[in-house]
Short mmCIF file of C-alpha atoms and ligand atoms in Angstrom, two decimals:
data_model
loop_
_atom_site.label_atom_id
_atom_site.label_comp_id
_atom_site.label_asym_id
_atom_site.label_seq_id
_atom_site.Cartn_x
_atom_site.Cartn_y
_atom_site.Cartn_z
CA UNK Q 153 -6.58 -17.36 -41.60
CA UNK Q 154 -7.44 -18.49 -45.11
CA UNK Q 155 -4.57 -18.07 -47.55
CA UNK Q 156 -4.90 -18.50 -51.29
CA UNK Q 157 -1.74 -19.55 -53.11
CA UNK Q 158 -1.88 -20.34 -56.85
CA UNK Q 159 -5.67 -20.54 -56.74
CA UNK Q 160 -5.71 -23.00 -53.81
CA UNK Q 161 -7.15 -21.79 -50.49
CA UNK Q 162 -6.01 -23.31 -47.22
CA UNK Q 163 -6.30 -22.45 -43.55
CA UNK Q 164 -3.01 -21.59 -41.90
CA UNK Q 165 -1.89 -20.29 -38.54
CA UNK Q 166 1.01 -17.85 -38.32
CA UNK Q 167 3.01 -20.19 -36.01
CA UNK Q 168 2.78 -23.92 -35.27
CA UNK Q 169 4.77 -26.96 -34.10
CA UNK Q 170 5.61 -29.75 -36.54
CA UNK Q 171 8.36 -32.38 -36.92
CA UNK Q 172 10.10 -31.39 -33.69
CA UNK Q 173 10.48 -27.80 -34.83
CA UNK Q 174 8.71 -24.47 -34.57
CA UNK Q 175 7.36 -23.36 -37.93
CA UNK Q 176 6.05 -19.97 -38.91
CA UNK Q 177 5.09 -17.90 -41.92
CA UNK Q 178 8.18 -15.79 -42.64
CA UNK Q 179 6.68 -12.31 -42.35
CA UNK Q 180 9.79 -10.70 -43.85
CA UNK Q 181 9.03 -12.41 -47.15
CA UNK Q 182 5.46 -11.09 -47.38
CA UNK Q 183 3.74 -9.84 -49.44
CA UNK Q 184 6.02 -11.22 -52.20
CA UNK Q 185 5.73 -14.88 -51.24
CA UNK Q 186 4.50 -17.24 -48.51
CA UNK Q 187 7.62 -18.94 -47.18
CA UNK Q 188 7.91 -21.05 -44.04
CA UNK Q 189 10.72 -20.48 -41.54
CA UNK Q 190 11.71 -23.53 -39.50
CA UNK Q 191 13.41 -23.21 -36.10
CA UNK Q 192 15.02 -26.36 -34.73
CA UNK Q 193 16.45 -24.96 -31.48
CA UNK Q 194 16.06 -22.04 -29.05
CA UNK Q 195 18.62 -19.86 -30.82
CA UNK Q 196 16.69 -20.11 -34.07
CA UNK Q 197 13.40 -19.31 -32.31
CA UNK Q 198 14.99 -16.30 -30.58
CA UNK Q 199 16.46 -15.20 -33.91
CA UNK Q 200 12.98 -15.34 -35.52
CA UNK Q 201 11.50 -13.14 -32.80
CA UNK Q 202 14.40 -10.67 -32.67
CA UNK Q 203 14.63 -10.30 -36.46
CA UNK Q 204 10.83 -10.02 -36.81
CA UNK Q 205 10.36 -13.13 -38.95
CA UNK Q 206 7.45 -13.41 -36.53
CA UNK Q 207 6.11 -10.29 -34.84
CA UNK Q 208 3.07 -8.89 -33.08
CA UNK Q 209 2.67 -9.31 -29.32
CA UNK Q 210 0.42 -12.42 -29.08
CA UNK Q 211 2.29 -14.24 -31.89
CA UNK Q 212 5.61 -13.52 -30.17
CA UNK Q 213 4.12 -15.11 -27.01
CA UNK Q 214 2.97 -18.24 -28.84
CA UNK Q 215 6.35 -18.56 -30.61
CA UNK Q 216 8.18 -18.34 -27.28
CA UNK Q 217 5.83 -20.97 -25.80
CA UNK Q 218 6.61 -23.36 -28.64
CA UNK Q 219 10.30 -22.43 -28.37
CA UNK Q 220 10.35 -23.56 -24.75
CA UNK Q 221 8.50 -26.78 -25.59
CA UNK Q 222 11.15 -27.38 -28.25
CA UNK Q 223 13.96 -26.66 -25.77
CA UNK Q 224 12.50 -29.26 -23.41
CA UNK Q 225 12.04 -31.86 -26.15
CA UNK Q 226 15.63 -31.37 -27.29
CA UNK Q 227 16.99 -31.52 -23.73
CA UNK Q 228 18.40 -28.00 -23.95
CA UNK Q 229 19.15 -26.07 -20.76
CA UNK Q 230 15.68 -24.67 -19.93
CA UNK Q 231 16.95 -21.82 -17.75
CA UNK Q 232 19.17 -20.64 -20.60
CA UNK Q 233 16.31 -20.97 -23.08
CA UNK Q 234 14.05 -18.86 -20.82
CA UNK Q 235 16.79 -16.26 -20.48
CA UNK Q 236 17.46 -16.10 -24.22
CA UNK Q 237 13.80 -15.80 -25.21
CA UNK Q 238 13.07 -13.24 -22.46
CA UNK Q 239 15.72 -10.99 -23.96
CA UNK Q 240 14.40 -10.90 -27.52
CA UNK Q 241 11.89 -8.03 -27.46
CA UNK Q 242 11.21 -6.02 -24.31
CA UNK Q 243 7.90 -4.25 -24.97
CA UNK Q 244 5.43 -7.03 -25.89
CA UNK Q 245 3.94 -8.21 -22.60
CA UNK Q 246 2.60 -11.44 -24.14
CA UNK Q 247 6.16 -12.73 -24.37
CA UNK Q 248 6.50 -12.70 -20.58
CA UNK Q 249 2.98 -14.03 -20.06
CA UNK Q 250 3.72 -17.01 -22.34
CA UNK Q 251 7.06 -17.76 -20.66
CA UNK Q 252 5.38 -17.69 -17.25
CA UNK Q 253 2.58 -19.97 -18.53
CA UNK Q 254 5.12 -22.48 -19.82
CA UNK Q 255 7.07 -22.40 -16.52
CA UNK Q 256 3.88 -23.21 -14.64
CA UNK Q 257 2.97 -26.01 -17.04
CA UNK Q 258 6.28 -27.85 -17.19
CA UNK Q 259 7.35 -26.60 -20.65
CA UNK Q 260 5.35 -29.34 -22.34
CA UNK Q 261 4.36 -29.33 -26.00
CA UNK Q 262 0.74 -29.87 -24.84
CA UNK Q 263 0.93 -26.67 -22.78
CA UNK Q 264 2.26 -24.71 -25.78
CA UNK Q 265 -0.59 -26.06 -27.92
CA UNK Q 266 -3.07 -25.03 -25.23
CA UNK Q 267 -1.53 -21.58 -25.04
CA UNK Q 268 -1.81 -21.16 -28.82
CA UNK Q 269 -5.41 -22.44 -28.91
CA UNK Q 270 -6.42 -20.14 -26.04
CA UNK Q 271 -4.98 -17.10 -27.79
CA UNK Q 272 -6.73 -18.08 -31.02
CA UNK Q 273 -10.12 -18.57 -29.30
CA UNK Q 274 -9.76 -15.29 -27.45
CA UNK Q 275 -8.89 -13.35 -30.59
CA UNK Q 276 -12.05 -14.70 -32.22
CA UNK Q 277 -14.09 -13.43 -29.26
CA UNK Q 278 -12.44 -10.01 -29.65
CA UNK Q 279 -13.79 -10.06 -33.19
CA UNK Q 280 -17.30 -10.94 -32.08
CA UNK Q 281 -17.43 -8.19 -29.44
CA UNK Q 282 -15.70 -5.63 -31.62
CA UNK Q 283 -18.08 -6.26 -34.52
CA UNK Q 284 -20.77 -4.39 -32.50
CA UNK Q 285 -18.79 -1.18 -33.04
CA UNK Q 286 -18.78 -1.53 -36.82
CA UNK Q 287 -21.72 -0.30 -38.88
CA UNK Q 288 -22.52 -1.04 -42.48
CA UNK Q 289 -20.30 1.29 -44.58
CA UNK Q 290 -17.92 2.05 -41.67
CA UNK Q 291 -14.56 3.45 -42.69
CA UNK Q 292 -11.96 2.19 -40.26
CA UNK Q 293 -8.35 3.28 -39.78
CA UNK Q 294 -5.77 0.85 -38.40
CA UNK Q 295 -2.05 1.14 -37.69
CA UNK Q 296 0.68 -1.50 -38.00
CA UNK Q 297 -0.44 -5.14 -38.35
CA UNK Q 298 -2.74 -6.53 -35.70
CA UNK Q 299 -4.12 -9.34 -37.82
CA UNK Q 300 -3.83 -13.13 -37.81
CA UNK Q 301 -0.10 -12.89 -38.55
CA UNK Q 302 0.40 -10.96 -35.32
CA UNK Q 303 -1.75 -13.29 -33.22
CA UNK Q 304 -1.60 -16.81 -34.79
CA UNK Q 305 -5.15 -16.50 -36.16
CA UNK Q 306 -8.01 -13.94 -36.43
CA UNK Q 307 -6.08 -10.94 -35.08
CA UNK Q 308 -6.86 -8.27 -32.51
CA UNK Q 309 -7.65 -5.01 -34.35
CA UNK Q 310 -8.35 -6.96 -37.56
CA UNK Q 311 -10.56 -9.54 -35.87
CA UNK Q 312 -13.69 -7.28 -35.59
CA UNK Q 313 -13.04 -6.17 -39.18
CA UNK Q 314 -12.90 -9.81 -40.34
CA UNK Q 315 -16.11 -10.68 -38.45
CA UNK Q 316 -17.97 -7.60 -39.75
CA UNK Q 317 -16.93 -8.44 -43.31
CA UNK Q 318 -17.98 -12.09 -42.97
CA UNK Q 319 -21.37 -10.91 -41.70
CA UNK Q 320 -21.79 -9.00 -44.94
CA UNK Q 321 -21.15 -5.45 -43.73
CA UNK Q 322 -19.63 -3.22 -46.38
CA UNK Q 323 -16.53 -1.71 -44.85
CA UNK Q 324 -13.44 0.11 -46.03
CA UNK Q 325 -10.16 -0.05 -44.13
CA UNK Q 326 -7.56 2.72 -44.23
CA UNK Q 327 -4.19 1.08 -43.62
CA UNK Q 328 -1.28 3.20 -42.35
CA UNK Q 329 1.80 1.96 -44.20
CA UNK Q 330 3.67 1.97 -40.83
CA UNK Q 331 7.22 3.06 -41.40
CA UNK Q 332 9.90 1.97 -40.87
CA UNK Q 333 9.04 -1.78 -41.12
CA UNK Q 334 5.90 -1.34 -43.27
CA UNK Q 335 3.74 -3.78 -41.32
CA UNK Q 336 0.66 -1.95 -42.66
CA UNK Q 337 1.44 -2.04 -46.36
CA UNK Q 338 3.15 -5.45 -46.42
CA UNK Q 339 1.14 -7.44 -43.86
CA UNK Q 340 -2.22 -5.80 -43.03
CA UNK Q 341 -2.95 -5.06 -46.67
CA UNK Q 342 -1.97 -8.63 -47.60
CA UNK Q 343 -4.32 -10.08 -44.97
CA UNK Q 344 -7.17 -7.81 -46.10
CA UNK Q 345 -6.60 -8.84 -49.72
CA UNK Q 346 -6.69 -12.51 -48.75
CA UNK Q 347 -10.04 -11.87 -47.05
CA UNK Q 348 -11.39 -9.72 -49.90
CA UNK Q 349 -11.84 -6.63 -47.73
CA UNK Q 350 -11.71 -3.26 -49.49
CA UNK Q 351 -8.83 -1.10 -48.27
CA UNK Q 352 -6.56 1.82 -49.06
CA UNK Q 353 -2.93 1.96 -48.00
CA UNK Q 354 -2.11 5.49 -46.90
CA UNK Q 355 1.19 7.18 -46.05
CA UNK Q 356 1.66 7.41 -42.29
CA UNK Q 357 1.43 11.17 -42.39
CA UNK Q 358 -1.89 11.17 -44.33
CA UNK Q 359 -4.25 10.01 -41.58
CA UNK Q 360 -4.85 13.57 -40.26
CA UNK Q 361 -5.94 14.61 -43.74
CA UNK Q 362 -8.50 11.80 -43.96
CA UNK Q 363 -9.76 12.27 -40.40
CA UNK Q 364 -10.28 16.00 -40.89
CA UNK Q 365 -12.08 15.40 -44.20
CA UNK Q 366 -14.58 13.10 -42.49
CA UNK Q 367 -13.31 9.97 -44.25
CA UNK Q 368 -12.73 7.91 -41.08
CA UNK Q 369 -15.51 6.83 -38.66
CA UNK Q 370 -13.55 4.59 -36.32
CA UNK Q 371 -9.94 3.78 -35.37
CA UNK Q 372 -8.99 0.31 -34.08
CA UNK Q 373 -5.40 -0.59 -33.18
CA UNK Q 374 -3.71 -3.46 -31.34
CA UNK Q 375 -1.38 -3.15 -28.35
CA UNK Q 376 1.92 -4.52 -27.12
CA UNK Q 377 1.29 -3.73 -23.47
CA UNK Q 378 -1.61 -2.09 -21.64
CA UNK Q 379 -1.03 -1.02 -18.03
CA UNK Q 380 -3.21 -0.37 -14.95
CA UNK Q 381 -4.30 3.17 -15.75
CA UNK Q 382 -5.13 2.27 -19.38
CA UNK Q 383 -2.04 3.79 -21.00
CA UNK Q 384 -0.76 1.46 -23.69
CA UNK Q 385 2.26 0.84 -25.91
CA UNK Q 386 1.79 0.06 -29.57
CA UNK Q 387 3.70 0.54 -32.81
CA UNK Q 388 5.41 3.90 -33.15
CA UNK Q 389 2.93 6.42 -34.56
CA UNK Q 390 -0.09 5.12 -32.64
CA UNK Q 391 0.03 8.08 -30.22
CA UNK Q 392 -0.30 10.57 -33.10
CA UNK Q 393 -3.33 8.70 -34.48
CA UNK Q 394 -5.00 8.73 -31.06
CA UNK Q 395 -4.47 12.47 -30.58
CA UNK Q 396 -5.77 13.17 -34.08
CA UNK Q 397 -8.81 10.95 -33.51
CA UNK Q 398 -9.72 12.88 -30.36
CA UNK Q 399 -9.19 16.21 -32.11
CA UNK Q 400 -11.58 15.07 -34.84
CA UNK Q 401 -14.18 13.42 -32.57
CA UNK Q 402 -13.51 9.90 -33.92
CA UNK Q 403 -13.84 6.88 -31.54
CA UNK Q 404 -10.47 5.23 -30.87
CA UNK Q 405 -10.44 1.60 -29.68
CA UNK Q 406 -7.61 -0.70 -28.59
CA UNK Q 407 -8.14 -4.42 -29.22
CA UNK Q 408 -6.12 -6.91 -27.15
CA UNK Q 409 -6.44 -10.19 -25.23
CA UNK Q 410 -5.96 -10.38 -21.46
CA UNK Q 411 -2.38 -11.57 -22.07
CA UNK Q 412 -1.40 -8.06 -23.19
CA UNK Q 413 -2.51 -6.41 -19.91
CA UNK Q 414 0.26 -5.75 -17.40
CA UNK Q 415 -1.41 -4.62 -14.18
CA UNK Q 416 1.94 -4.63 -12.37
CA UNK Q 417 2.76 -1.27 -13.96
CA UNK Q 418 0.92 1.84 -12.81
CA UNK Q 419 1.24 3.94 -15.92
CA UNK Q 420 2.74 4.02 -19.40
CA UNK Q 421 5.94 5.80 -18.37
CA UNK Q 422 7.10 2.50 -16.90
CA UNK Q 423 6.76 0.48 -20.13
CA UNK Q 424 10.17 -0.50 -21.58
CA UNK Q 425 10.37 0.78 -25.13
CA UNK Q 426 12.50 -1.12 -27.63
CA UNK Q 427 14.83 0.99 -29.76
CA UNK Q 428 15.82 -0.76 -32.98
CA UNK Q 429 18.67 -0.25 -35.43
CA UNK Q 430 19.22 3.05 -37.27
CA UNK Q 431 19.29 1.20 -40.60
CA UNK Q 432 15.55 0.49 -40.38
CA UNK Q 433 14.96 4.24 -40.83
CA UNK Q 434 17.96 5.16 -42.97
CA UNK Q 435 17.18 2.45 -45.51
CA UNK Q 436 14.00 1.61 -47.41
CA UNK Q 437 13.60 -2.14 -47.96
CA UNK Q 438 17.35 -2.60 -47.76
CA UNK Q 439 18.32 0.36 -49.97
CA UNK Q 440 19.99 3.41 -48.40
CA UNK Q 441 17.55 6.34 -48.53
CA UNK Q 442 19.46 8.97 -46.51
CA UNK Q 443 22.83 10.72 -46.79
CA UNK Q 444 25.80 8.68 -45.58
CA UNK Q 445 26.75 10.31 -42.28
CA UNK Q 446 23.18 11.06 -41.16
CA UNK Q 447 22.12 9.31 -37.97
CA UNK Q 448 18.69 8.13 -36.88
CA UNK Q 449 16.65 7.39 -33.75
CA UNK Q 450 14.27 4.47 -34.06
CA UNK Q 451 11.92 3.70 -31.17
CA UNK Q 452 9.74 0.75 -32.21
CA UNK Q 453 6.78 1.73 -29.99
CA UNK Q 454 5.20 4.74 -28.36
CA UNK Q 455 2.89 5.12 -25.39
CA UNK Q 456 -0.62 6.53 -25.81
CA UNK Q 457 -2.17 7.97 -22.64
CA UNK Q 458 -5.51 6.42 -21.62
CA UNK Q 459 -7.33 9.75 -22.05
CA UNK Q 460 -7.19 9.29 -25.83
CA UNK Q 461 -8.75 5.82 -25.72
CA UNK Q 462 -12.52 5.41 -26.12
CA UNK Q 463 -12.44 1.76 -25.05
CA UNK Q 464 -10.66 -1.60 -25.00
CA UNK Q 465 -12.01 -4.54 -27.01
CA UNK Q 466 -11.14 -7.78 -25.20
CA UNK Q 467 -12.32 -11.39 -25.03
CA UNK Q 468 -14.26 -10.40 -21.88
CA UNK Q 469 -16.21 -7.67 -23.68
CA UNK Q 470 -15.67 -3.97 -24.39
CA UNK Q 471 -14.49 -1.77 -21.55
CA UNK Q 472 -14.76 1.99 -21.60
CA UNK Q 473 -11.63 3.97 -20.84
CA UNK Q 474 -11.25 4.65 -17.11
CA UNK Q 475 -13.01 1.40 -16.20
CA UNK Q 476 -10.16 -1.11 -16.11
CA UNK Q 477 -10.85 -2.21 -12.50
CA UNK Q 478 -13.70 -4.48 -13.58
CA UNK Q 479 -11.52 -5.91 -16.35
CA UNK Q 480 -8.69 -6.52 -13.89
CA UNK Q 481 -11.08 -8.52 -11.69
CA UNK Q 482 -12.05 -10.72 -14.64
CA UNK Q 483 -8.41 -11.28 -15.64
CA UNK Q 484 -7.46 -12.05 -12.02
CA UNK Q 485 -10.20 -14.71 -11.88
CA UNK Q 486 -9.17 -16.24 -15.22
CA UNK Q 487 -6.98 -19.30 -14.52
CA UNK Q 488 -5.32 -19.13 -17.94
CA UNK Q 489 -4.11 -15.60 -17.23
CA UNK Q 490 -2.43 -16.32 -13.87
CA UNK Q 491 1.31 -15.67 -14.05
O1 MRU A 110 7.22 -4.47 -33.93
P1 MRU A 110 6.01 -5.33 -34.15
O2 MRU A 110 5.69 -5.54 -35.59
O3 MRU A 110 6.10 -6.62 -33.36
O4 MRU A 110 4.82 -4.49 -33.52
C1 MRU A 110 3.53 -5.00 -33.56
C2 MRU A 110 2.51 -4.07 -33.06
O5 MRU A 110 2.79 -2.98 -32.62
C3 MRU A 110 1.10 -4.57 -33.03
O6 MRU A 110 0.21 -3.52 -33.24
C4 MRU A 110 0.82 -5.18 -31.65
O7 MRU A 110 1.78 -6.16 -31.35
C5 MRU A 110 -0.51 -5.76 -31.57
S1 MRU A 110 -0.57 -7.25 -32.49
C6 MRU A 110 -2.00 -8.03 -32.32
#
């Protein structure tokens, strides 16, 4: 992604390997400032994933891949490193895909680079295929952040939006703020600003209003795990958007690379859902916003049943809901995807 800091524009990935360490844009510091977090051992990489310094399913996978390359370079116990990284975030399937890829490829730095480059190339293809769904003057709703920050480059849901904009289509993006961690207002909006794409940040509970008023033509979201029957997990609140889109006759697409598809699970009920700390809900950017004594429940993801999905935008093309068998065949044949 191109980032402009103090008038100077440079191309940056969200995560990379440099000077025997894993480096990443610290997403907790955005949009206030671009700061780099440096991890010099497995514990620091695991900390970055757990604490959401880096987040988004494909970016979590790439970070874990580099984390394992780092563990090998530093002669750490690889089994322990695998165990520690596997236990950081349970929902994002890319994490497990990346760990399996690194196991098969000897935990080398070269393999981690390959993994990162593959994910980047595939996210660009998602953009090229997904661009076909976007017309001039489309008004698109997205939830959470599924941009370059969440993928390493390009994005999943934001990749078609980026491509459409670069082709000169006039588009407007409605960005759900995405409580409690505000990935929409702090990260998606920041990426859209960097790219010069017109957008409105809306409160999470405002999307029904805009859909019903005819202000949204298309919804595109990312995914943390998509299973055999097409059910998928994504940031909490996605399910509501999908139901509302169907109610209002608006196409609802899920954009994700093959590494997010988990065909070992039959349906969405089997997806492990991470529950995060109560403070994320009871506080707003670190300031208590609820009575002392009130408790909270804080699932980080929800599952949207396949019947609400119009189609899946992948690097292999766009697949209509209910037609994942042909996609499974392509993923099974893809050497990079073998676990
Ligand atoms: O908790 P997060 O911020 O890691 O959740 C991220 C999401 O839900 C994204 O929509 C998903 O990972 C797709 S990212 C390309």
